[in-house]
Amino acid sequence: MVIIITGASHAGKTVLAQRMLEKYKYPYCSIDHLKMGLIRSGITSLTPEDDDELTDYLWPIVREMIKTAVENEQNLIVEGCYIPFDWKTGFDDQYLRSIRFICLAMSDEYIDAHFEEIKSHGSDIETRLDDSYCTVEQLKHDNHRFIDGYRSNGEKIILITDNYNESIREVLE
């Protein structure tokens, strides 16, 4: 089984991946680690701010890693925001049967009520060197982009509206 976890910044993708690793003992691959390895090594001239270009650049690599894991009957969690909204088009049914897709997003009301708490958890699993870009407006915009993009492609969204831990617990079960 391959589990793809995506969603907006600060939605809890890495926390969920870590909890799944602990519960299921599946290894996980952070697309951010792949991104930074390619950027720091000079293999690409893209920067961490080039989100759309990074999705186009990284997805073919990640997609083929997922196919390899399915073909080898290996479990894998793939976590990151660089998953295109039409991700399914890159897979035949034989692959899709072995892939679970999870998109985490937060409602505007949740962001308004919990903004400081959301920011305080930004480095729970990985250290964010600069979180100054994170504002209420940016989070809302980013979450709407993910919600609209994936819903328009028929995907179900795990929408965090009230209690983050309860939403994550439901996904784990």
Tab-separated table of C-alpha atoms in Angstrom:
chain	number	residue	atom	x	y	z
A	1	MET	CA	0.000	0.000	0.000
A	2	VAL	CA	1.200	3.486	-0.869
A	3	ILE	CA	-0.333	6.353	1.071
A	4	ILE	CA	-0.105	9.817	-0.443
A	5	ILE	CA	-0.541	12.661	2.056
A	6	THR	CA	-0.890	16.170	0.712
A	7	GLY	CA	-2.430	19.476	1.660
A	8	ALA	CA	-1.708	23.089	2.385
A	9	SER	CA	1.184	24.395	4.433
A	10	HIS	CA	0.737	23.877	8.193
A	11	ALA	CA	-2.169	21.417	7.663
A	12	GLY	CA	-0.337	18.624	9.487
A	13	LYS	CA	0.931	16.452	6.618
A	14	THR	CA	4.245	15.654	8.283
A	15	VAL	CA	2.628	14.994	11.666
A	16	LEU	CA	0.183	12.569	10.029
A	17	ALA	CA	3.005	10.845	8.130
A	18	GLN	CA	4.978	10.459	11.368
A	19	ARG	CA	1.967	9.033	13.196
A	20	MET	CA	1.325	6.590	10.342
A	21	LEU	CA	4.973	5.526	10.401
A	22	GLU	CA	4.647	4.843	14.131
A	23	LYS	CA	1.315	3.007	13.816
A	24	TYR	CA	1.824	1.002	10.614
A	25	LYS	CA	5.638	0.867	10.499
A	26	TYR	CA	5.537	2.081	6.869
A	27	PRO	CA	8.536	4.147	5.805
A	28	TYR	CA	7.812	7.610	4.534
A	29	CYS	CA	9.332	9.831	1.927
A	30	SER	CA	9.152	13.589	2.349
A	31	ILE	CA	8.900	15.344	-0.997
A	32	ASP	CA	10.417	18.387	0.724
A	33	HIS	CA	13.591	16.387	1.393
A	34	LEU	CA	13.777	15.382	-2.273
A	35	LYS	CA	13.153	19.019	-3.288
A	36	MET	CA	15.892	20.394	-1.044
A	37	GLY	CA	18.345	17.696	-2.103
A	38	LEU	CA	17.866	18.610	-5.753
A	39	ILE	CA	18.057	22.350	-5.031
A	40	ARG	CA	21.084	22.204	-2.713
A	41	SER	CA	22.994	19.865	-5.022
A	42	GLY	CA	22.552	22.289	-7.906
A	43	ILE	CA	20.720	19.725	-10.033
A	44	THR	CA	17.948	22.292	-10.495
A	45	SER	CA	17.961	26.085	-10.491
A	46	LEU	CA	14.467	26.147	-8.959
A	47	THR	CA	14.090	27.647	-5.487
A	48	PRO	CA	11.828	26.671	-2.567
A	49	GLU	CA	9.479	29.510	-3.600
A	50	ASP	CA	8.823	28.048	-7.084
A	51	ASP	CA	5.825	25.946	-6.002
A	52	ASP	CA	4.101	25.354	-9.356
A	53	GLU	CA	7.352	24.704	-11.185
A	54	LEU	CA	8.482	22.377	-8.397
A	55	THR	CA	5.288	20.333	-8.718
A	56	ASP	CA	5.923	19.928	-12.463
A	57	TYR	CA	9.568	19.063	-11.811
A	58	LEU	CA	9.160	16.711	-8.843
A	59	TRP	CA	5.921	14.881	-9.638
A	60	PRO	CA	7.277	12.709	-12.505
A	61	ILE	CA	10.021	11.473	-10.157
A	62	VAL	CA	7.668	10.893	-7.215
A	63	ARG	CA	5.053	9.242	-9.453
A	64	GLU	CA	7.583	6.705	-10.709
A	65	MET	CA	8.809	6.051	-7.147
A	66	ILE	CA	5.187	5.267	-6.211
A	67	LYS	CA	4.820	2.926	-9.196
A	68	THR	CA	8.023	1.134	-8.201
A	69	ALA	CA	6.789	0.666	-4.629
A	70	VAL	CA	3.460	-0.735	-5.890
A	71	GLU	CA	5.186	-3.066	-8.352
A	72	ASN	CA	7.495	-4.313	-5.595
A	73	GLU	CA	4.539	-4.711	-3.207
A	74	GLN	CA	6.208	-2.351	-0.750
A	75	ASN	CA	4.427	-0.093	1.705
A	76	LEU	CA	5.314	3.582	1.512
A	77	ILE	CA	3.998	6.911	2.760
A	78	VAL	CA	4.668	9.825	0.410
A	79	GLU	CA	4.149	13.216	2.045
A	80	GLY	CA	4.252	16.700	0.603
A	81	CYS	CA	2.453	19.500	-1.150
A	82	TYR	CA	3.875	18.848	-4.630
A	83	ILE	CA	1.123	16.468	-5.767
A	84	PRO	CA	-0.760	17.753	-8.845
A	85	PHE	CA	-4.528	18.043	-8.568
A	86	ASP	CA	-4.939	15.537	-11.424
A	87	TRP	CA	-2.440	13.076	-9.889
A	88	LYS	CA	-4.545	10.029	-10.809
A	89	THR	CA	-3.984	10.542	-14.535
A	90	GLY	CA	-0.465	9.184	-14.145
A	91	PHE	CA	-1.633	5.774	-12.912
A	92	ASP	CA	-3.487	2.805	-14.387
A	93	ASP	CA	-6.136	1.057	-12.304
A	94	GLN	CA	-3.631	-1.629	-11.261
A	95	TYR	CA	-1.670	1.067	-9.422
A	96	LEU	CA	-4.663	3.017	-8.106
A	97	ARG	CA	-5.942	-0.069	-6.273
A	98	SER	CA	-2.794	0.077	-4.123
A	99	ILE	CA	-2.795	3.828	-3.453
A	100	ARG	CA	-4.642	5.663	-0.681
A	101	PHE	CA	-4.900	9.422	-1.161
A	102	ILE	CA	-5.284	11.826	1.773
A	103	CYS	CA	-5.592	15.590	1.459
A	104	LEU	CA	-5.631	17.636	4.658
A	105	ALA	CA	-7.102	21.136	4.679
A	106	MET	CA	-8.376	23.582	7.267
A	107	SER	CA	-11.573	25.609	7.113
A	108	ASP	CA	-11.468	29.404	7.331
A	109	GLU	CA	-13.238	29.204	10.691
A	110	TYR	CA	-10.643	26.779	12.040
A	111	ILE	CA	-7.809	29.020	10.882
A	112	ASP	CA	-9.429	32.093	12.444
A	113	ALA	CA	-10.009	30.329	15.772
A	114	HIS	CA	-6.666	28.501	15.970
A	115	PHE	CA	-4.115	30.565	14.035
A	116	GLU	CA	-1.610	30.990	16.877
A	117	GLU	CA	-1.910	27.296	17.770
A	118	ILE	CA	-1.402	26.309	14.106
A	119	LYS	CA	1.785	28.393	13.940
A	120	SER	CA	3.003	27.025	17.278
A	121	HIS	CA	2.927	23.486	15.833
A	122	GLY	CA	4.814	24.449	12.664
A	123	SER	CA	8.009	22.772	13.862
A	124	ASP	CA	6.584	19.739	15.664
A	125	ILE	CA	8.322	17.244	13.369
A	126	GLU	CA	10.696	19.354	11.300
A	127	THR	CA	12.264	22.700	12.114
A	128	ARG	CA	10.986	25.572	10.009
A	129	LEU	CA	13.819	28.038	9.583
A	130	ASP	CA	11.523	30.874	8.469
A	131	ASP	CA	7.805	30.900	9.182
A	132	SER	CA	7.288	34.630	8.677
A	133	TYR	CA	5.311	34.049	5.464
A	134	CYS	CA	2.574	32.287	7.454
A	135	THR	CA	-0.371	34.648	7.922
A	136	VAL	CA	-4.091	34.040	8.345
A	137	GLU	CA	-4.695	35.294	4.809
A	138	GLN	CA	-1.950	33.120	3.317
A	139	LEU	CA	-3.196	30.003	5.116
A	140	LYS	CA	-6.770	30.603	3.959
A	141	HIS	CA	-5.656	31.188	0.380
A	142	ASP	CA	-3.445	28.085	0.378
A	143	ASN	CA	-6.159	25.872	1.897
A	144	HIS	CA	-8.770	27.107	-0.598
A	145	ARG	CA	-6.394	26.329	-3.467
A	146	PHE	CA	-5.976	22.744	-2.273
A	147	ILE	CA	-9.660	22.241	-1.487
A	148	ASP	CA	-10.832	23.647	-4.821
A	149	GLY	CA	-8.115	21.947	-6.867
A	150	TYR	CA	-8.606	18.444	-5.490
A	151	ARG	CA	-12.399	18.622	-5.228
A	152	SER	CA	-12.610	19.685	-8.873
A	153	ASN	CA	-10.750	16.463	-9.655
A	154	GLY	CA	-13.145	14.329	-7.608
A	155	GLU	CA	-10.980	13.905	-4.531
A	156	LYS	CA	-12.269	13.771	-0.977
A	157	ILE	CA	-10.744	16.305	1.405
A	158	ILE	CA	-10.196	15.759	5.129
A	159	LEU	CA	-11.450	19.173	6.234
A	160	ILE	CA	-10.318	20.209	9.693
A	161	THR	CA	-13.155	22.305	11.082
A	162	ASP	CA	-13.112	21.920	14.842
A	163	ASN	CA	-10.601	19.569	16.430
A	164	TYR	CA	-7.322	18.823	14.667
A	165	ASN	CA	-6.422	15.778	16.765
A	166	GLU	CA	-9.867	14.235	16.253
A	167	SER	CA	-9.609	14.730	12.491
A	168	ILE	CA	-6.200	13.040	12.440
A	169	ARG	CA	-7.418	10.225	14.690
A	170	GLU	CA	-10.254	9.516	12.226
A	171	VAL	CA	-7.769	9.313	9.355
A	172	LEU	CA	-5.574	6.883	11.313
A	173	GLU	CA	-8.511	4.594	12.030
